Amino acid sequence: MHPSPLQDRFGRIHTDLRVSLTDRCNLRCTYCMPEQGLAWLPKPQLLTDDEVLRLVRIGTERLGIRSVRLTGGEPLLRRGLPGLLARMAALPSAPELSLTTNGVGLARVAPALAGAGLHRVNVSLDTLRRDRYQELTRRDRLPDVLLGLAAAQAAGLAPVKVNAVPVRGVNEDEIPELAAFAVAHGYRMRFIESMPLDAQGAWERERMVPAEEILERLRERFALEPVPRRGSAPAEEWRVVGTGAVIGVIASVTRPFCGGCDRVRLTADGQLRNCLFATEESDLRALLRAGADDPAVEAAWRASVAGKGPGHDIGGAGFRRPDRPMSAIGG
Ligand code: SAM
Ligand code: SF4
């Protein structure tokens, strides 16, 4: 079957699908969720492996989705993840497969994930100091994450990307150290502006470290030259002069890239979201469970994308926080 593009009314073509496999997490990053965790989705509400696989097949076969990123919550908490990945990789319309993880437990499963057909991995790491890591994530797991990074690289899940969210007064002083660590290990560092998507609603613009400032801090340590921007990639990238190392900055707040957005998101309970900041969702799980055929699911998916807005306006007068936090949407 030849898919026809998943285009919205602004001409944006959507080829990237983010799939949240669970809303649960084994960390409690302060910029993401409260210490006590959240009211997790009950299991019957979660998409089963068969349902996830069917939606990935419909997306890739009929709608032109070419890349699928598995996320959460913490996707490594999903039972049977290598098996689910292997089934996605075996689809005739198999997409490029990547995963965003906090890296806890990655050391043990990286070879199985690579063997199942995973191509790339992004590991979130906001500090290299063990005491600070414990404060920031409320768990003492930094050594596991460092082992996970090395194991991912050894398993060929390349390029291994390291994602950090600098927060003022918490870890912004570590921006150069994190970058130097990534450069030394051959990981690709990316800094992400913090967004008002924490479950507690405690985000403050003043504590977000804007891209300009991230770059200023990087320039104290490195000579940087811009890498020409490719298509819809959200990261603006800089090459460390004289090396092959590339550092990315994702300026979702101060330089939004909505005009080039090519993403749709599927929550762990089967709700399609046409934007991270969408305030409406399309219930694909209900369709699947009501026995809808592939064309009906395709039509609902296209209708959702057709209704996509031009972009978010964080901090603007009309901005409304989405009802779900990042961990329940799938970051
Ligand atoms: N648990 C996995 C992890 O941490 O990589 C996957 C899900 S997590 C929600 C995905 C990414 O979102 C992580 O890189 C995390 O740092 C980032 N994130 C979480 N809350 C955020 C916020 N309020 N603003 C910006 N990024 C955030
Ligand atoms: Fe968990 Fe990722 Fe949120 Fe941290 S950012 S609490 S690891 S979902």
PDB file of C-alpha atoms in Angstrom, residues 176-290:
ATOM      1  CA  PRO A 176      29.773  23.194  29.928  1.00  0.00           C
ATOM      2  CA  GLU A 177      30.629  20.084  31.995  1.00  0.00           C
ATOM      3  CA  LEU A 178      27.745  18.092  30.560  1.00  0.00           C
ATOM      4  CA  ALA A 179      28.778  19.071  27.051  1.00  0.00           C
ATOM      5  CA  ALA A 180      32.435  18.200  27.728  1.00  0.00           C
ATOM      6  CA  PHE A 181      31.377  14.809  29.113  1.00  0.00           C
ATOM      7  CA  ALA A 182      29.340  14.067  25.985  1.00  0.00           C
ATOM      8  CA  VAL A 183      32.108  15.212  23.646  1.00  0.00           C
ATOM      9  CA  ALA A 184      34.674  13.069  25.493  1.00  0.00           C
ATOM     10  CA  HIS A 185      32.475   9.947  25.247  1.00  0.00           C
ATOM     11  CA  GLY A 186      31.226  10.445  21.722  1.00  0.00           C
ATOM     12  CA  TYR A 187      27.625  11.146  22.792  1.00  0.00           C
ATOM     13  CA  ARG A 188      25.612  13.906  21.186  1.00  0.00           C
ATOM     14  CA  MET A 189      24.612  16.508  23.761  1.00  0.00           C
ATOM     15  CA  ARG A 190      21.293  18.353  23.545  1.00  0.00           C
ATOM     16  CA  PHE A 191      20.000  20.996  25.901  1.00  0.00           C
ATOM     17  CA  ILE A 192      16.246  21.521  26.131  1.00  0.00           C
ATOM     18  CA  GLU A 193      14.498  24.637  27.417  1.00  0.00           C
ATOM     19  CA  SER A 194      12.171  23.676  30.236  1.00  0.00           C
ATOM     20  CA  MET A 195       8.492  23.895  29.371  1.00  0.00           C
ATOM     21  CA  PRO A 196       5.319  24.414  31.443  1.00  0.00           C
ATOM     22  CA  LEU A 197       4.489  20.717  31.290  1.00  0.00           C
ATOM     23  CA  ASP A 198       5.303  19.603  34.830  1.00  0.00           C
ATOM     24  CA  ALA A 199       2.507  17.848  36.688  1.00  0.00           C
ATOM     25  CA  GLN A 200       2.687  20.264  39.625  1.00  0.00           C
ATOM     26  CA  GLY A 201       2.169  23.412  37.548  1.00  0.00           C
ATOM     27  CA  ALA A 202       5.243  24.951  39.186  1.00  0.00           C
ATOM     28  CA  TRP A 203       7.058  25.996  35.985  1.00  0.00           C
ATOM     29  CA  GLU A 204       8.332  29.560  36.062  1.00  0.00           C
ATOM     30  CA  ARG A 205       9.686  31.337  33.042  1.00  0.00           C
ATOM     31  CA  GLU A 206      12.464  32.931  35.118  1.00  0.00           C
ATOM     32  CA  ARG A 207      13.846  29.496  36.009  1.00  0.00           C
ATOM     33  CA  MET A 208      13.935  28.349  32.395  1.00  0.00           C
ATOM     34  CA  VAL A 209      17.407  28.804  30.928  1.00  0.00           C
ATOM     35  CA  PRO A 210      16.900  30.259  27.445  1.00  0.00           C
ATOM     36  CA  ALA A 211      18.828  28.981  24.423  1.00  0.00           C
ATOM     37  CA  GLU A 212      20.795  32.239  24.180  1.00  0.00           C
ATOM     38  CA  GLU A 213      22.152  31.749  27.677  1.00  0.00           C
ATOM     39  CA  ILE A 214      22.867  28.053  27.107  1.00  0.00           C
ATOM     40  CA  LEU A 215      24.960  29.074  24.105  1.00  0.00           C
ATOM     41  CA  GLU A 216      26.752  31.791  26.021  1.00  0.00           C
ATOM     42  CA  ARG A 217      27.769  29.271  28.661  1.00  0.00           C
ATOM     43  CA  LEU A 218      28.897  26.778  26.024  1.00  0.00           C
ATOM     44  CA  ARG A 219      30.993  29.427  24.308  1.00  0.00           C
ATOM     45  CA  GLU A 220      32.916  29.974  27.539  1.00  0.00           C
ATOM     46  CA  ARG A 221      34.355  26.473  26.998  1.00  0.00           C
ATOM     47  CA  PHE A 222      34.059  25.695  23.279  1.00  0.00           C
ATOM     48  CA  ALA A 223      34.468  27.429  19.933  1.00  0.00           C
ATOM     49  CA  LEU A 224      31.192  26.711  18.126  1.00  0.00           C
ATOM     50  CA  GLU A 225      30.100  26.989  14.513  1.00  0.00           C
ATOM     51  CA  PRO A 226      26.474  26.551  13.411  1.00  0.00           C
ATOM     52  CA  VAL A 227      25.478  23.388  11.562  1.00  0.00           C
ATOM     53  CA  PRO A 228      23.016  24.178   8.741  1.00  0.00           C
ATOM     54  CA  ARG A 229      19.518  23.265   9.918  1.00  0.00           C
ATOM     55  CA  ARG A 230      17.889  20.168   8.453  1.00  0.00           C
ATOM     56  CA  GLY A 231      14.162  20.116   7.727  1.00  0.00           C
ATOM     57  CA  SER A 232      11.939  19.813  10.765  1.00  0.00           C
ATOM     58  CA  ALA A 233      14.606  18.828  13.324  1.00  0.00           C
ATOM     59  CA  PRO A 234      13.812  20.756  16.526  1.00  0.00           C
ATOM     60  CA  ALA A 235      17.444  21.057  17.644  1.00  0.00           C
ATOM     61  CA  GLU A 236      19.576  23.910  16.410  1.00  0.00           C
ATOM     62  CA  GLU A 237      23.025  22.423  16.220  1.00  0.00           C
ATOM     63  CA  TRP A 238      26.576  23.684  16.675  1.00  0.00           C
ATOM     64  CA  ARG A 239      29.801  21.907  15.804  1.00  0.00           C
ATOM     65  CA  VAL A 240      32.686  22.170  18.236  1.00  0.00           C
ATOM     66  CA  VAL A 241      35.308  23.680  15.938  1.00  0.00           C
ATOM     67  CA  GLY A 242      38.058  21.268  15.028  1.00  0.00           C
ATOM     68  CA  THR A 243      36.159  18.177  16.193  1.00  0.00           C
ATOM     69  CA  GLY A 244      33.316  16.076  14.825  1.00  0.00           C
ATOM     70  CA  ALA A 245      31.295  16.796  17.987  1.00  0.00           C
ATOM     71  CA  VAL A 246      27.880  18.384  17.612  1.00  0.00           C
ATOM     72  CA  ILE A 247      25.852  20.028  20.400  1.00  0.00           C
ATOM     73  CA  GLY A 248      22.139  20.742  20.011  1.00  0.00           C
ATOM     74  CA  VAL A 249      19.829  23.246  21.678  1.00  0.00           C
ATOM     75  CA  ILE A 250      16.060  22.784  21.605  1.00  0.00           C
ATOM     76  CA  ALA A 251      14.516  26.189  22.154  1.00  0.00           C
ATOM     77  CA  SER A 252      10.863  25.197  22.374  1.00  0.00           C
ATOM     78  CA  VAL A 253       9.981  28.310  24.366  1.00  0.00           C
ATOM     79  CA  THR A 254      12.149  31.125  23.034  1.00  0.00           C
ATOM     80  CA  ARG A 255      12.403  29.974  19.388  1.00  0.00           C
ATOM     81  CA  PRO A 256       9.469  27.663  18.764  1.00  0.00           C
ATOM     82  CA  PHE A 257       9.722  25.476  15.688  1.00  0.00           C
ATOM     83  CA  CYS A 258       5.989  24.836  15.236  1.00  0.00           C
ATOM     84  CA  GLY A 259       6.098  25.954  11.589  1.00  0.00           C
ATOM     85  CA  GLY A 260       8.161  22.898  10.691  1.00  0.00           C
ATOM     86  CA  CYS A 261       6.474  20.450  13.060  1.00  0.00           C
ATOM     87  CA  ASP A 262       6.116  16.924  11.653  1.00  0.00           C
ATOM     88  CA  ARG A 263       4.963  15.143  14.835  1.00  0.00           C
ATOM     89  CA  VAL A 264       1.947  13.403  16.190  1.00  0.00           C
ATOM     90  CA  ARG A 265       1.732  11.730  19.572  1.00  0.00           C
ATOM     91  CA  LEU A 266      -0.023   8.705  20.934  1.00  0.00           C
ATOM     92  CA  THR A 267      -0.535   8.459  24.687  1.00  0.00           C
ATOM     93  CA  ALA A 268      -0.214   5.174  26.553  1.00  0.00           C
ATOM     94  CA  ASP A 269      -4.014   5.025  26.793  1.00  0.00           C
ATOM     95  CA  GLY A 270      -4.473   5.395  23.068  1.00  0.00           C
ATOM     96  CA  GLN A 271      -5.289   9.095  22.684  1.00  0.00           C
ATOM     97  CA  LEU A 272      -3.893  10.760  19.594  1.00  0.00           C
ATOM     98  CA  ARG A 273      -2.564  14.286  20.193  1.00  0.00           C
ATOM     99  CA  ASN A 274      -1.677  16.534  17.284  1.00  0.00           C
ATOM    100  CA  CYS A 275       0.589  18.695  19.467  1.00  0.00           C
ATOM    101  CA  LEU A 276       2.479  18.444  22.772  1.00  0.00           C
ATOM    102  CA  PHE A 277       0.352  21.400  23.880  1.00  0.00           C
ATOM    103  CA  ALA A 278      -2.937  20.192  22.393  1.00  0.00           C
ATOM    104  CA  THR A 279      -5.957  20.617  24.636  1.00  0.00           C
ATOM    105  CA  GLU A 280      -7.983  18.050  22.717  1.00  0.00           C
ATOM    106  CA  GLU A 281      -7.325  14.397  21.961  1.00  0.00           C
ATOM    107  CA  SER A 282      -8.725  11.841  19.588  1.00  0.00           C
ATOM    108  CA  ASP A 283      -9.695   8.533  21.192  1.00  0.00           C
ATOM    109  CA  LEU A 284      -8.173   5.858  18.970  1.00  0.00           C
ATOM    110  CA  ARG A 285      -8.390   3.239  21.697  1.00  0.00           C
ATOM    111  CA  ALA A 286     -12.184   3.513  21.740  1.00  0.00           C
ATOM    112  CA  LEU A 287     -12.234   3.047  17.972  1.00  0.00           C
ATOM    113  CA  LEU A 288      -9.976   0.001  18.136  1.00  0.00           C
ATOM    114  CA  ARG A 289     -12.003  -1.571  20.915  1.00  0.00           C
ATOM    115  CA  ALA A 290     -15.269  -0.884  19.083  1.00  0.00           C
TER     116      ALA A 290
END
